[in-house]
Amino acid sequence: MSKLCVRSFSLSLDGYGAGPGQDLDNPLGVGGKALHQWAFSTRTFQKMFGNEGGATGVDDDFAARGFDNIGAWIMGRNMFGPVRGAWPDDTWKGWWGDNPPYHTQVFVLTHHARPSITMEGGTVFHFVTDDIHAALQRATEAAGGRDIRLGGGVDTVRQYLRAGLVDELHLAISPVLLGAGENLLAGIDMPKLGYKVTEYVPTPNAAHVVLTKS
């Protein structure tokens, strides 16, 4: 049975999953890139972009686990790109070039319809104008029994958490303070929703915390 999982979601010490002022020059918000330093040097990250080498160890193990048994993805429109409002044209096809690192069907939540986009490497972006439940149903069908990875951004993850739909949440808490931006867990009572900490593994680069819904 498919599980909905958030994996390798980087968070600041003060709870922000993105910095303020997200735009084309700052896709993760001002200062947001620092949240992901733990991942950038890993072998898994380097391999995603066709590079050789990269560090192994605990950080890489968690990065690699993020892709295990994934049959489909869901993401919010902000994660897909910086364009807001109605699509001006079909030019923008994501941050990742012609061969995105997903290699599955990806369901992008948006208020504005757009035809699906087939990319190299098996990635197909579908644009879902219905609610989060409809996106999850489509992703579940596409996953064929494998798990579904919820990619973000922060608001998208918050919606699924509030609805109690996330089965597993892996946070990589980086030793960074942002002070502002998009806070992931503010106002969400995780214990009340049934989440418990099932793994805690600190490294020099991040504290890896896995929360599982009972």
Short mmCIF file of C-alpha atoms in Angstrom, two decimals:
data_model
loop_
_atom_site.label_atom_id
_atom_site.label_comp_id
_atom_site.label_asym_id
_atom_site.label_seq_id
_atom_site.Cartn_x
_atom_site.Cartn_y
_atom_site.Cartn_z
CA MET A 1 0.00 0.00 0.00
CA SER A 2 1.33 3.43 -0.94
CA LYS A 3 2.51 5.83 1.75
CA LEU A 4 2.69 9.60 1.43
CA CYS A 5 6.18 10.64 2.53
CA VAL A 6 8.05 13.89 2.99
CA ARG A 7 11.76 13.15 2.68
CA SER A 8 14.92 15.23 2.96
CA PHE A 9 12.92 18.34 3.83
CA SER A 10 15.45 20.91 5.04
CA LEU A 11 14.48 23.13 7.94
CA SER A 12 16.24 25.92 9.82
CA LEU A 13 16.75 25.82 13.59
CA ASP A 14 13.95 28.37 13.92
CA GLY A 15 11.56 26.26 11.88
CA TYR A 16 11.66 27.80 8.40
CA GLY A 17 11.60 25.64 5.29
CA ALA A 18 12.19 28.60 2.95
CA GLY A 19 13.48 32.12 3.34
CA PRO A 20 11.58 35.31 2.49
CA GLY A 21 11.39 36.82 -0.99
CA GLN A 22 11.26 33.75 -3.21
CA ASP A 23 11.83 34.67 -6.86
CA LEU A 24 13.80 33.60 -9.91
CA ASP A 25 17.09 34.68 -8.33
CA ASN A 26 16.21 33.20 -4.92
CA PRO A 27 14.10 30.08 -5.56
CA LEU A 28 14.48 29.02 -1.91
CA GLY A 29 14.02 32.56 -0.58
CA VAL A 30 16.74 34.84 0.74
CA GLY A 31 19.12 32.66 2.75
CA GLY A 32 17.20 29.50 1.93
CA LYS A 33 20.02 27.86 0.02
CA ALA A 34 21.96 27.45 3.29
CA LEU A 35 19.32 25.02 4.53
CA HIS A 36 20.40 22.46 1.94
CA GLN A 37 24.16 22.51 2.41
CA TRP A 38 23.96 19.11 4.11
CA ALA A 39 22.72 17.60 0.84
CA PHE A 40 24.74 19.44 -1.81
CA SER A 41 27.97 17.52 -1.24
CA THR A 42 26.39 14.05 -1.03
CA ARG A 43 26.93 11.42 -3.68
CA THR A 44 23.16 11.15 -4.17
CA PHE A 45 22.80 14.87 -4.95
CA GLN A 46 25.78 14.90 -7.30
CA LYS A 47 24.48 11.83 -9.13
CA MET A 48 21.08 13.52 -9.60
CA PHE A 49 22.76 16.12 -11.78
CA GLY A 50 25.06 13.78 -13.66
CA ASN A 51 28.21 14.42 -11.63
CA GLU A 52 30.74 11.94 -10.33
CA GLY A 53 31.89 11.58 -6.74
CA GLY A 54 30.28 13.15 -3.71
CA ALA A 55 30.38 12.34 -0.01
CA THR A 56 29.03 9.14 1.48
CA GLY A 57 27.92 8.57 5.07
CA VAL A 58 24.80 9.35 7.09
CA ASP A 59 23.75 12.46 5.16
CA ASP A 60 24.06 10.59 1.88
CA ASP A 61 22.17 7.62 3.32
CA PHE A 62 19.20 9.86 4.15
CA ALA A 63 19.38 11.59 0.77
CA ALA A 64 19.35 8.21 -1.00
CA ARG A 65 16.45 6.96 1.12
CA GLY A 66 14.46 9.87 -0.21
CA PHE A 67 14.24 8.15 -3.59
CA ASP A 68 13.64 4.58 -2.41
CA ASN A 69 10.41 3.00 -3.67
CA ILE A 70 8.99 6.28 -5.00
CA GLY A 71 6.36 5.82 -7.70
CA ALA A 72 5.00 9.37 -7.98
CA TRP A 73 5.53 12.89 -6.63
CA ILE A 74 3.28 15.73 -5.52
CA MET A 75 4.52 19.31 -5.31
CA GLY A 76 3.14 22.81 -5.01
CA ARG A 77 3.38 25.32 -7.80
CA ASN A 78 6.01 27.36 -5.96
CA MET A 79 8.33 24.36 -6.04
CA PHE A 80 7.76 23.95 -9.76
CA GLY A 81 8.74 27.52 -10.57
CA PRO A 82 8.56 31.27 -9.87
CA VAL A 83 5.67 32.06 -12.23
CA ARG A 84 2.57 33.31 -10.41
CA GLY A 85 -1.02 33.68 -11.59
CA ALA A 86 -2.16 32.52 -15.03
CA TRP A 87 0.55 30.84 -17.11
CA PRO A 88 1.71 33.44 -19.68
CA ASP A 89 2.89 30.64 -22.00
CA ASP A 90 4.31 27.12 -21.88
CA THR A 91 7.96 28.22 -21.74
CA TRP A 92 8.63 27.44 -18.08
CA LYS A 93 9.17 23.71 -17.54
CA GLY A 94 10.70 23.68 -14.06
CA TRP A 95 14.02 24.49 -12.41
CA TRP A 96 15.78 21.30 -13.46
CA GLY A 97 16.40 21.43 -17.21
CA ASP A 98 15.31 18.86 -19.78
CA ASN A 99 15.91 15.83 -17.53
CA PRO A 100 14.46 16.51 -14.05
CA PRO A 101 15.51 14.21 -11.17
CA TYR A 102 12.03 12.73 -10.58
CA HIS A 103 11.72 10.07 -13.32
CA THR A 104 8.05 9.47 -12.42
CA GLN A 105 4.74 11.24 -12.84
CA VAL A 106 4.68 14.49 -10.84
CA PHE A 107 1.42 16.17 -9.82
CA VAL A 108 1.74 19.96 -9.43
CA LEU A 109 -0.93 21.74 -7.40
CA THR A 110 -2.08 24.94 -9.07
CA HIS A 111 -5.15 27.11 -9.56
CA HIS A 112 -4.41 27.51 -13.28
CA ALA A 113 -4.80 24.67 -15.76
CA ARG A 114 -2.00 23.71 -18.11
CA PRO A 115 -1.36 20.69 -20.38
CA SER A 116 0.89 17.96 -19.03
CA ILE A 117 4.59 18.16 -19.91
CA THR A 118 6.63 15.08 -20.80
CA MET A 119 10.32 15.50 -20.04
CA GLU A 120 13.40 13.35 -20.60
CA GLY A 121 14.06 10.49 -18.21
CA GLY A 122 10.43 9.55 -17.60
CA THR A 123 9.30 12.67 -15.73
CA VAL A 124 5.79 13.85 -16.64
CA PHE A 125 4.41 16.99 -14.97
CA HIS A 126 0.62 17.06 -14.52
CA PHE A 127 -1.08 20.23 -13.31
CA VAL A 128 -3.88 19.57 -10.82
CA THR A 129 -6.46 22.32 -10.31
CA ASP A 130 -8.57 20.30 -7.86
CA ASP A 131 -7.79 19.97 -4.15
CA ILE A 132 -5.01 18.11 -2.34
CA HIS A 133 -7.15 14.98 -2.06
CA ALA A 134 -7.60 14.78 -5.83
CA ALA A 135 -3.86 15.16 -6.36
CA LEU A 136 -3.18 12.40 -3.84
CA GLN A 137 -5.69 10.08 -5.50
CA ARG A 138 -4.10 10.60 -8.91
CA ALA A 139 -0.60 10.15 -7.50
CA THR A 140 -1.66 6.96 -5.70
CA GLU A 141 -2.98 5.53 -8.94
CA ALA A 142 0.20 6.50 -10.77
CA ALA A 143 2.46 5.08 -8.05
CA GLY A 144 1.15 1.54 -8.59
CA GLY A 145 1.67 0.46 -4.99
CA ARG A 146 4.95 2.30 -4.46
CA ASP A 147 5.21 5.35 -2.20
CA ILE A 148 4.43 8.96 -3.07
CA ARG A 149 6.91 11.68 -2.22
CA LEU A 150 5.51 15.05 -1.22
CA GLY A 151 8.12 17.51 -2.40
CA GLY A 152 6.95 20.84 -1.00
CA GLY A 153 6.99 23.75 -0.79
CA VAL A 154 6.18 24.61 2.79
CA ASP A 155 2.52 25.54 2.26
CA THR A 156 1.83 22.33 0.36
CA VAL A 157 3.35 20.18 3.10
CA ARG A 158 1.39 22.11 5.74
CA GLN A 159 -1.88 21.42 3.93
CA TYR A 160 -1.24 17.69 3.82
CA LEU A 161 -0.04 17.63 7.45
CA ARG A 162 -3.15 19.44 8.68
CA ALA A 163 -5.28 16.90 6.84
CA GLY A 164 -3.38 14.06 8.53
CA LEU A 165 -2.42 12.57 5.17
CA VAL A 166 1.37 12.42 5.57
CA ASP A 167 2.49 8.98 6.76
CA GLU A 168 6.17 9.80 7.26
CA LEU A 169 8.12 13.05 7.55
CA HIS A 170 11.92 13.27 7.37
CA LEU A 171 13.27 16.65 8.43
CA ALA A 172 16.92 17.62 7.98
CA ILE A 173 17.38 20.40 10.53
CA SER A 174 20.31 22.55 9.46
CA PRO A 175 22.40 24.68 11.86
CA VAL A 176 21.06 27.86 10.28
CA LEU A 177 18.83 30.68 11.53
CA LEU A 178 16.67 32.49 8.96
CA GLY A 179 14.53 34.69 11.21
CA ALA A 180 11.76 34.97 8.60
CA GLY A 181 10.23 33.06 5.72
CA GLU A 182 7.82 30.12 5.65
CA ASN A 183 7.54 28.24 8.95
CA LEU A 184 6.68 24.58 8.53
CA LEU A 185 5.12 23.51 11.82
CA ALA A 186 3.83 26.75 13.36
CA GLY A 187 0.29 26.23 14.63
CA ILE A 188 0.23 22.52 13.80
CA ASP A 189 -0.19 20.17 16.77
CA MET A 190 1.84 17.21 15.56
CA PRO A 191 1.27 14.95 18.63
CA LYS A 192 -2.47 15.55 18.40
CA LEU A 193 -2.36 14.48 14.76
CA GLY A 194 -0.65 11.26 15.82
CA TYR A 195 2.96 11.93 14.85
CA LYS A 196 5.86 10.52 16.89
CA VAL A 197 9.63 10.80 16.51
CA THR A 198 10.86 7.41 15.32
CA GLU A 199 14.43 8.34 14.30
CA TYR A 200 16.89 11.00 15.41
CA VAL A 201 20.37 10.97 13.86
CA PRO A 202 22.58 14.08 14.22
CA THR A 203 25.55 14.75 11.93
CA PRO A 204 27.89 17.76 11.73
CA ASN A 205 25.74 19.09 8.87
CA ALA A 206 22.16 18.42 10.02
CA ALA A 207 20.00 16.66 12.57
CA HIS A 208 17.91 14.08 10.77
CA VAL A 209 14.52 13.57 12.40
CA VAL A 210 11.88 11.12 11.14
CA LEU A 211 8.30 11.48 12.36
CA THR A 212 5.82 8.71 11.70
CA LYS A 213 2.04 8.87 11.95
CA SER A 214 0.53 6.20 14.15
#
